[in-house]
Coordinates of C-alpha atoms in Angstrom, one line a residue:
X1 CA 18.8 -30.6 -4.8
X2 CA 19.1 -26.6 -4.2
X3 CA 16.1 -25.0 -2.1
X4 CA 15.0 -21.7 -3.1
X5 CA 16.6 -18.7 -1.3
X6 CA 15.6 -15.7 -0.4
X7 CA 18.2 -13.6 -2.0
X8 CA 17.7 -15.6 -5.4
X9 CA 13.8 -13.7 -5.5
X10 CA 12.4 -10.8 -7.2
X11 CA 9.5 -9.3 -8.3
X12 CA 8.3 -7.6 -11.3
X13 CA 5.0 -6.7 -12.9
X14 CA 3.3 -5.5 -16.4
X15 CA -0.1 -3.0 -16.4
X16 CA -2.6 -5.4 -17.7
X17 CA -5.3 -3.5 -20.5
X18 CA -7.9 -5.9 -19.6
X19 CA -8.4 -7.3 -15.9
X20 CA -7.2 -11.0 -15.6
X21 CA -5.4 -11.0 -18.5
X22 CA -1.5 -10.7 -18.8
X23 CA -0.2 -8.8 -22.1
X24 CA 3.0 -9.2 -24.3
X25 CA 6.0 -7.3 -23.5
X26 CA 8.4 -7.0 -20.7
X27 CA 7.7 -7.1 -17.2
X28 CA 9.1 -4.4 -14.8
X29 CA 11.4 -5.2 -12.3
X30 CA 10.2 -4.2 -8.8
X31 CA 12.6 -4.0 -6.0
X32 CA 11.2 -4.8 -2.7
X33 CA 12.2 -5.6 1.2
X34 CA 9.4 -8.3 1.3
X35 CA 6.5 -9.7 0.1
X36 CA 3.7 -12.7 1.3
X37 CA 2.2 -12.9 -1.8
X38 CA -0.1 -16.2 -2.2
X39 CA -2.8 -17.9 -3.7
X40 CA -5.4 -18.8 -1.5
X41 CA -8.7 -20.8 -1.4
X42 CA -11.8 -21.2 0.5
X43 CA -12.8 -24.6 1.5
X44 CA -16.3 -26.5 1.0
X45 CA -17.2 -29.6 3.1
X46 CA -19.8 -31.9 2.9
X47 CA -22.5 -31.8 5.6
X48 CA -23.4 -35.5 5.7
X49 CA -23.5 -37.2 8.9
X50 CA -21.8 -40.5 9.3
X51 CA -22.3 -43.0 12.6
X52 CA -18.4 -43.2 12.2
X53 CA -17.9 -38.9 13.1
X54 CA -15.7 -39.1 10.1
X55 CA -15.5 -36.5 7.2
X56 CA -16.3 -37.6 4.1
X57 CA -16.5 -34.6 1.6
X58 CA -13.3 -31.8 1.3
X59 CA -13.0 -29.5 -1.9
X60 CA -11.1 -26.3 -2.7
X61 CA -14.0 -23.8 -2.8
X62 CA -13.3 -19.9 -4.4
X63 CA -9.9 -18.3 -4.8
X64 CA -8.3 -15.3 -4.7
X65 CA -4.2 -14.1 -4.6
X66 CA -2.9 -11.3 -2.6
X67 CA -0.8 -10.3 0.0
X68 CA 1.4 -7.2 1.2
X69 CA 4.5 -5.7 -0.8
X70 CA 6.8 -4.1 1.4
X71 CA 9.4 -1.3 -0.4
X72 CA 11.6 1.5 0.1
X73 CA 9.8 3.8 -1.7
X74 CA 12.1 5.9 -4.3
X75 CA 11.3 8.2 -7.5
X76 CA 9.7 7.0 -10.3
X77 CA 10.7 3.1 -9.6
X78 CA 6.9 3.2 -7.7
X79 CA 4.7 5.7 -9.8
X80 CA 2.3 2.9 -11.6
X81 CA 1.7 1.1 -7.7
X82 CA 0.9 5.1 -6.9
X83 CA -1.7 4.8 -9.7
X84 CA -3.0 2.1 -8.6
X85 CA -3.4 3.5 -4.8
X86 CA -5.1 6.2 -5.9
X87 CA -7.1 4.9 -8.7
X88 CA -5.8 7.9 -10.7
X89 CA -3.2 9.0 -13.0
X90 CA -0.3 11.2 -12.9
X91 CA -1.0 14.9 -14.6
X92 CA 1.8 17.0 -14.7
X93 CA 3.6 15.0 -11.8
X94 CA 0.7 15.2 -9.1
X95 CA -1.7 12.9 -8.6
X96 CA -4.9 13.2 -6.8
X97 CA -7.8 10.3 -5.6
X98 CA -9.7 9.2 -8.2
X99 CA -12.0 6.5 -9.0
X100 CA -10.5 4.4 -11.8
X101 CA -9.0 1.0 -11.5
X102 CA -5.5 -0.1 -12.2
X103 CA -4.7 -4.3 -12.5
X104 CA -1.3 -5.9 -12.6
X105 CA -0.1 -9.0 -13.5
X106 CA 2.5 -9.9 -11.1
X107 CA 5.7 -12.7 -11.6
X108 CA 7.1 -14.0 -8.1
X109 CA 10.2 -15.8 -9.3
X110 CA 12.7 -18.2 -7.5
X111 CA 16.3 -18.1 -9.7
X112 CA 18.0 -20.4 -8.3
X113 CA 15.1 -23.8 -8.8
X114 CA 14.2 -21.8 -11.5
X115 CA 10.1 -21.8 -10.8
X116 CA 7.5 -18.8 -11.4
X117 CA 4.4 -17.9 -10.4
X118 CA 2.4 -15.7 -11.7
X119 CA -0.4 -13.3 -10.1
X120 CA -2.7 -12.0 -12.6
X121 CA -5.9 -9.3 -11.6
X122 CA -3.7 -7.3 -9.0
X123 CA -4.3 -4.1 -7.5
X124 CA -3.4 -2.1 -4.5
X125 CA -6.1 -2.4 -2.3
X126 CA -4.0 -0.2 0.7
X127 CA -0.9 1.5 1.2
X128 CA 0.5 2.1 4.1
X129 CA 3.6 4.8 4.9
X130 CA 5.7 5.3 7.4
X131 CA 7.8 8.0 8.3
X132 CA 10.3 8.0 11.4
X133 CA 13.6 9.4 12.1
X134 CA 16.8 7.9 10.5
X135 CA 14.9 5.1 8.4
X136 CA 13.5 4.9 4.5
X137 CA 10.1 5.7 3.6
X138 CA 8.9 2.4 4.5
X139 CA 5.8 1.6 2.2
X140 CA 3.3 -1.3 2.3
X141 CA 1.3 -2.1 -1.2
X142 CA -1.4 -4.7 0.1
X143 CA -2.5 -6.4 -2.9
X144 CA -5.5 -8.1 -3.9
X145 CA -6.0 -10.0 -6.9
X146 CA -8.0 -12.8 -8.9
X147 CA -5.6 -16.1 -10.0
X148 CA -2.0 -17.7 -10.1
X149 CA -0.5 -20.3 -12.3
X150 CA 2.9 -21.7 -12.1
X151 CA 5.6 -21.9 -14.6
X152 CA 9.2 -22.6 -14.4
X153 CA 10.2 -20.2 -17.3
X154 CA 10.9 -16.4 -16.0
X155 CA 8.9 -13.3 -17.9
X156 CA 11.7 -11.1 -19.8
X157 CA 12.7 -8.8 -17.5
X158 CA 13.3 -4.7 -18.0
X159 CA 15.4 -3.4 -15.0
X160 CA 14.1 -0.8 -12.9
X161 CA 15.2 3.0 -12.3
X162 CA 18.2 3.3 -9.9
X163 CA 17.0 5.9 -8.1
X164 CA 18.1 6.0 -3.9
X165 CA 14.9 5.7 -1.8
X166 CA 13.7 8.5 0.3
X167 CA 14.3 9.1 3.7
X168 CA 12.5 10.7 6.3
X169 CA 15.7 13.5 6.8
X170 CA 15.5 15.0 3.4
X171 CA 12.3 17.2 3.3
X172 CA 9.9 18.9 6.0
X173 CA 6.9 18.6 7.5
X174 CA 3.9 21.7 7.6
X175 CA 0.7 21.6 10.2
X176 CA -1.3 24.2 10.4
X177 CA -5.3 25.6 9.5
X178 CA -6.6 24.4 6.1
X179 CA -4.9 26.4 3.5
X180 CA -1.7 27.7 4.8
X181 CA 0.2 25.1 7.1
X182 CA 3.4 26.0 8.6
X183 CA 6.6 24.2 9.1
X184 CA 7.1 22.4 12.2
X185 CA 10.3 20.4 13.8
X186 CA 9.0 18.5 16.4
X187 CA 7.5 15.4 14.5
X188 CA 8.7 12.0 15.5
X189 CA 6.9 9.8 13.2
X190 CA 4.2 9.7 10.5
X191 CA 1.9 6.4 9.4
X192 CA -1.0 6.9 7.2
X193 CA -2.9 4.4 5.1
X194 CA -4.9 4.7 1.9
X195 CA -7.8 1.9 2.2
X196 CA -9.2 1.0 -0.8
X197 CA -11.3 -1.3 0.0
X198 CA -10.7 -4.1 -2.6
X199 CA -12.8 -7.2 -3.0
X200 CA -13.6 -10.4 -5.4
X201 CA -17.0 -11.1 -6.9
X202 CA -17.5 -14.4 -7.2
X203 CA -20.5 -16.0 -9.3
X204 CA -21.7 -19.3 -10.0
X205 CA -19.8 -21.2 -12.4
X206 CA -16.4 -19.9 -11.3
X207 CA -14.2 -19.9 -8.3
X208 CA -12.0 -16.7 -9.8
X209 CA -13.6 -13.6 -9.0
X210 CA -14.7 -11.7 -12.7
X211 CA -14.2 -8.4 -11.1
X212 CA -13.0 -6.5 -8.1
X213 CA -15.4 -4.2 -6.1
X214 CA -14.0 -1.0 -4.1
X215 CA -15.0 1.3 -1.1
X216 CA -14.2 4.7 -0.1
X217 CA -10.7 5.8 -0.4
X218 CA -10.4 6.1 3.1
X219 CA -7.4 7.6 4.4
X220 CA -6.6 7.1 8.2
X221 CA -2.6 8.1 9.8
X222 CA -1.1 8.8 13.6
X223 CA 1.6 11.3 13.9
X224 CA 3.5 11.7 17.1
X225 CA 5.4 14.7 18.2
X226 CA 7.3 16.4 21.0
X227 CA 5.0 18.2 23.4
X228 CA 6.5 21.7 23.9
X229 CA 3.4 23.5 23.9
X230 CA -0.6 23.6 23.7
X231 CA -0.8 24.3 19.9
X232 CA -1.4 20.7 18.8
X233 CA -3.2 19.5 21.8
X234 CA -5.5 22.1 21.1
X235 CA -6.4 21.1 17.4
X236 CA -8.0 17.9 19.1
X237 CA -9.9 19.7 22.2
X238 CA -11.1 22.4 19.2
X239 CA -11.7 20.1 16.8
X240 CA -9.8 22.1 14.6
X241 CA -9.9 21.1 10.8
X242 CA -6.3 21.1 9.9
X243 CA -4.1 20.9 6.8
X244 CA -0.8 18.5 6.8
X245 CA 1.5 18.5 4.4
X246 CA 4.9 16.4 4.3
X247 CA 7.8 15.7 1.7
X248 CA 10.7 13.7 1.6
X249 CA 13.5 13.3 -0.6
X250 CA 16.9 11.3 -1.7
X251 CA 20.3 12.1 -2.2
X252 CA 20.0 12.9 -6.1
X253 CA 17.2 16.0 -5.0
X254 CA 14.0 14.2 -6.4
X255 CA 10.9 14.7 -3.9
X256 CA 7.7 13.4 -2.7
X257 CA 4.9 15.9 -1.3
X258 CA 1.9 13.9 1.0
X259 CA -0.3 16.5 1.0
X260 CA -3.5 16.2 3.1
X261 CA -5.5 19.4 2.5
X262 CA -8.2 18.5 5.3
X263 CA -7.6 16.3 8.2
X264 CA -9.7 16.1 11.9
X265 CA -7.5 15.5 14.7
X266 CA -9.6 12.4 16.5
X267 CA -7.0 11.9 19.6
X268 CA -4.1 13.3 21.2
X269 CA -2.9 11.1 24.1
X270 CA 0.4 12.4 26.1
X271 CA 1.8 9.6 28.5
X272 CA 4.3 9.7 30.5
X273 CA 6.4 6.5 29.9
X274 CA 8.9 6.0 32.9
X275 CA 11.2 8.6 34.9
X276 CA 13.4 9.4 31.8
X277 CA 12.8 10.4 28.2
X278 CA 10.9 13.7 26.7
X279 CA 7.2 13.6 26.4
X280 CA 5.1 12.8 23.0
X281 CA 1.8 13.8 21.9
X282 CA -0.1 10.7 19.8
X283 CA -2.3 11.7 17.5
X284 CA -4.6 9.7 14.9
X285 CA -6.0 11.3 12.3
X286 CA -9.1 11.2 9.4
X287 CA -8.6 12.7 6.0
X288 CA -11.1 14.6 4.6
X289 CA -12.2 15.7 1.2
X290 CA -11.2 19.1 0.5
X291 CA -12.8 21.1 -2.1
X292 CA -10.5 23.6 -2.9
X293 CA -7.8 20.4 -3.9
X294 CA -11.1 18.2 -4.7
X295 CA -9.5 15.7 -2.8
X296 CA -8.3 14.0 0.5
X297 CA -4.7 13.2 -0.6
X298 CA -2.9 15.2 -3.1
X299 CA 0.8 13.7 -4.1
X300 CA 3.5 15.5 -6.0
X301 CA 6.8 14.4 -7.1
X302 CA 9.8 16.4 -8.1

């Protein structure tokens, strides 16, 4: 009897019209580096006291599915998890934050023992990117969602785009006072995350959540850099509000702009890690709305 291998996995998803509720037609293929995707549920015990110290009373209370999709991210393959992120839709390939919901239904399949499950009422609650030299653009999609069921017949698959992922070498990076950021080459790294905030509703009479509630779109990063001089230091002493902007691209020429209009600078710690090695500046930083861009995250692809 085969056991299900790693390798013999994949993912792939359909945009559900109403939440909870998985639609005809073909899922999307979704290629991915990994995934914990899993049902889980709270549990309810009985409070009855026995002479004995033994439990009695041990039920499966509420649940929920979720868990983090890790991808190299790539053009076009990503666009509808990039709606979801941002709660928005693309207009004229840029996409700003917004405040409307976007649900999945989700297949996790095993080929080789041939079993499916299926996540239904998913949506990105974060996303996490990461930028460093001589890697992909590593993204996280943390998903939260409302059910699973198990099947051992696979959805009908459409394959993805065949696009190259993005690298961290192929495009620049600009810093500089809100509204005209200039191009810098001393960055060593970039993490943001886009916190959404996601979270189910349960009621009485159900243990699947009806709906999803949301928070701010929250958008926290660190970037680290080379210290040559005083310039960025002094965006954090100043408190300096201060516009970032960073693109990457792939080998075919397609591009992704991150473009935070507003950010505040909130540290800037230099250490000095051992007798060899260049010194970096580590910054974390806040994204704030803007409202010339009406937003805290604009994103453009090319």
């Amino acid at each position: 009897m085969p056991f299900a291998q790693n390798s013999r996995s994949s993912l792939s998803y359909i945009t559900e019209v109403t939440f909870g509720t998985t639609p005809t037609g073909n899922f999307l293929n979704l290629p991915f580096s990994t995934h914990s995707m899993n049902m889980t549920k709270d549990r309810v015990s009985g409070n009855d006291i026995q002479a004995d110290r033994m439990l009695r009373v041990d039920r499966h209370g509420n649940k929920q599915v979720g868990g983090d999709v890790v991808v190299d991210l790539r053009d076009a393959v990503f666009d509808s998890f990039l709606e979801s992120a941002m709660m928005n839709t693309w207009s004229t390939d840029v996409i700003k934050v917004g405040t409307t919901p976007k649900y999945f239904s989700i297949e996790d399949y095993a080929a080789d023992i041939d079993q499916a499950r299926l996540f239904t009422g998913c949506t990105v609650s974060s996303m996490a990117v990461s930028l460093a030299p001589n890697q992909m653009v590593t993204t996280t999609f943390t998903i939260v969602g409302k059910d699973m069921t198990v099947s051992d017949t696979q959805k009908t698959q459409t394959a993805s785009a065949t696009t190259a992922p993005f690298d961290s070498y192929s495009g620049d990076i600009s810093i500089g006072n809100v509204g005209s950021p200039s191009a810098i080459a001393i960055v060593t790294g970039l993490d943001f995350t886009l916190n959404n905030s996601f979270a189910p509703t349960f009621v009485i009479g159900d243990n699947a959540a009806p709906s999803l509630e949301y928070g701010r779109a929250e958008i926290e990063g660190t970037l680290t850099a080379y210290f040559e001089d005083a310039a960025l230091l002094n965006r954090f002493v100043n408190e300096t509000e201060t516009a970032l902007v960073v693109s990457v691209g792939d080998p075919s020429g397609n591009t992704l702009t991150f473009n935070f209009p507003k950010i505040k600078i909130n540290t800037a710690d230099i250490p000095v890690d051992g007798p060899t090695g260049s010194r970096v500046i580590s910054m974390s930083f806040i994204a704030l709305y803007d409202s010339t861009e009406a937003t805290n995250l604009k994103i453009t692809r090319a």
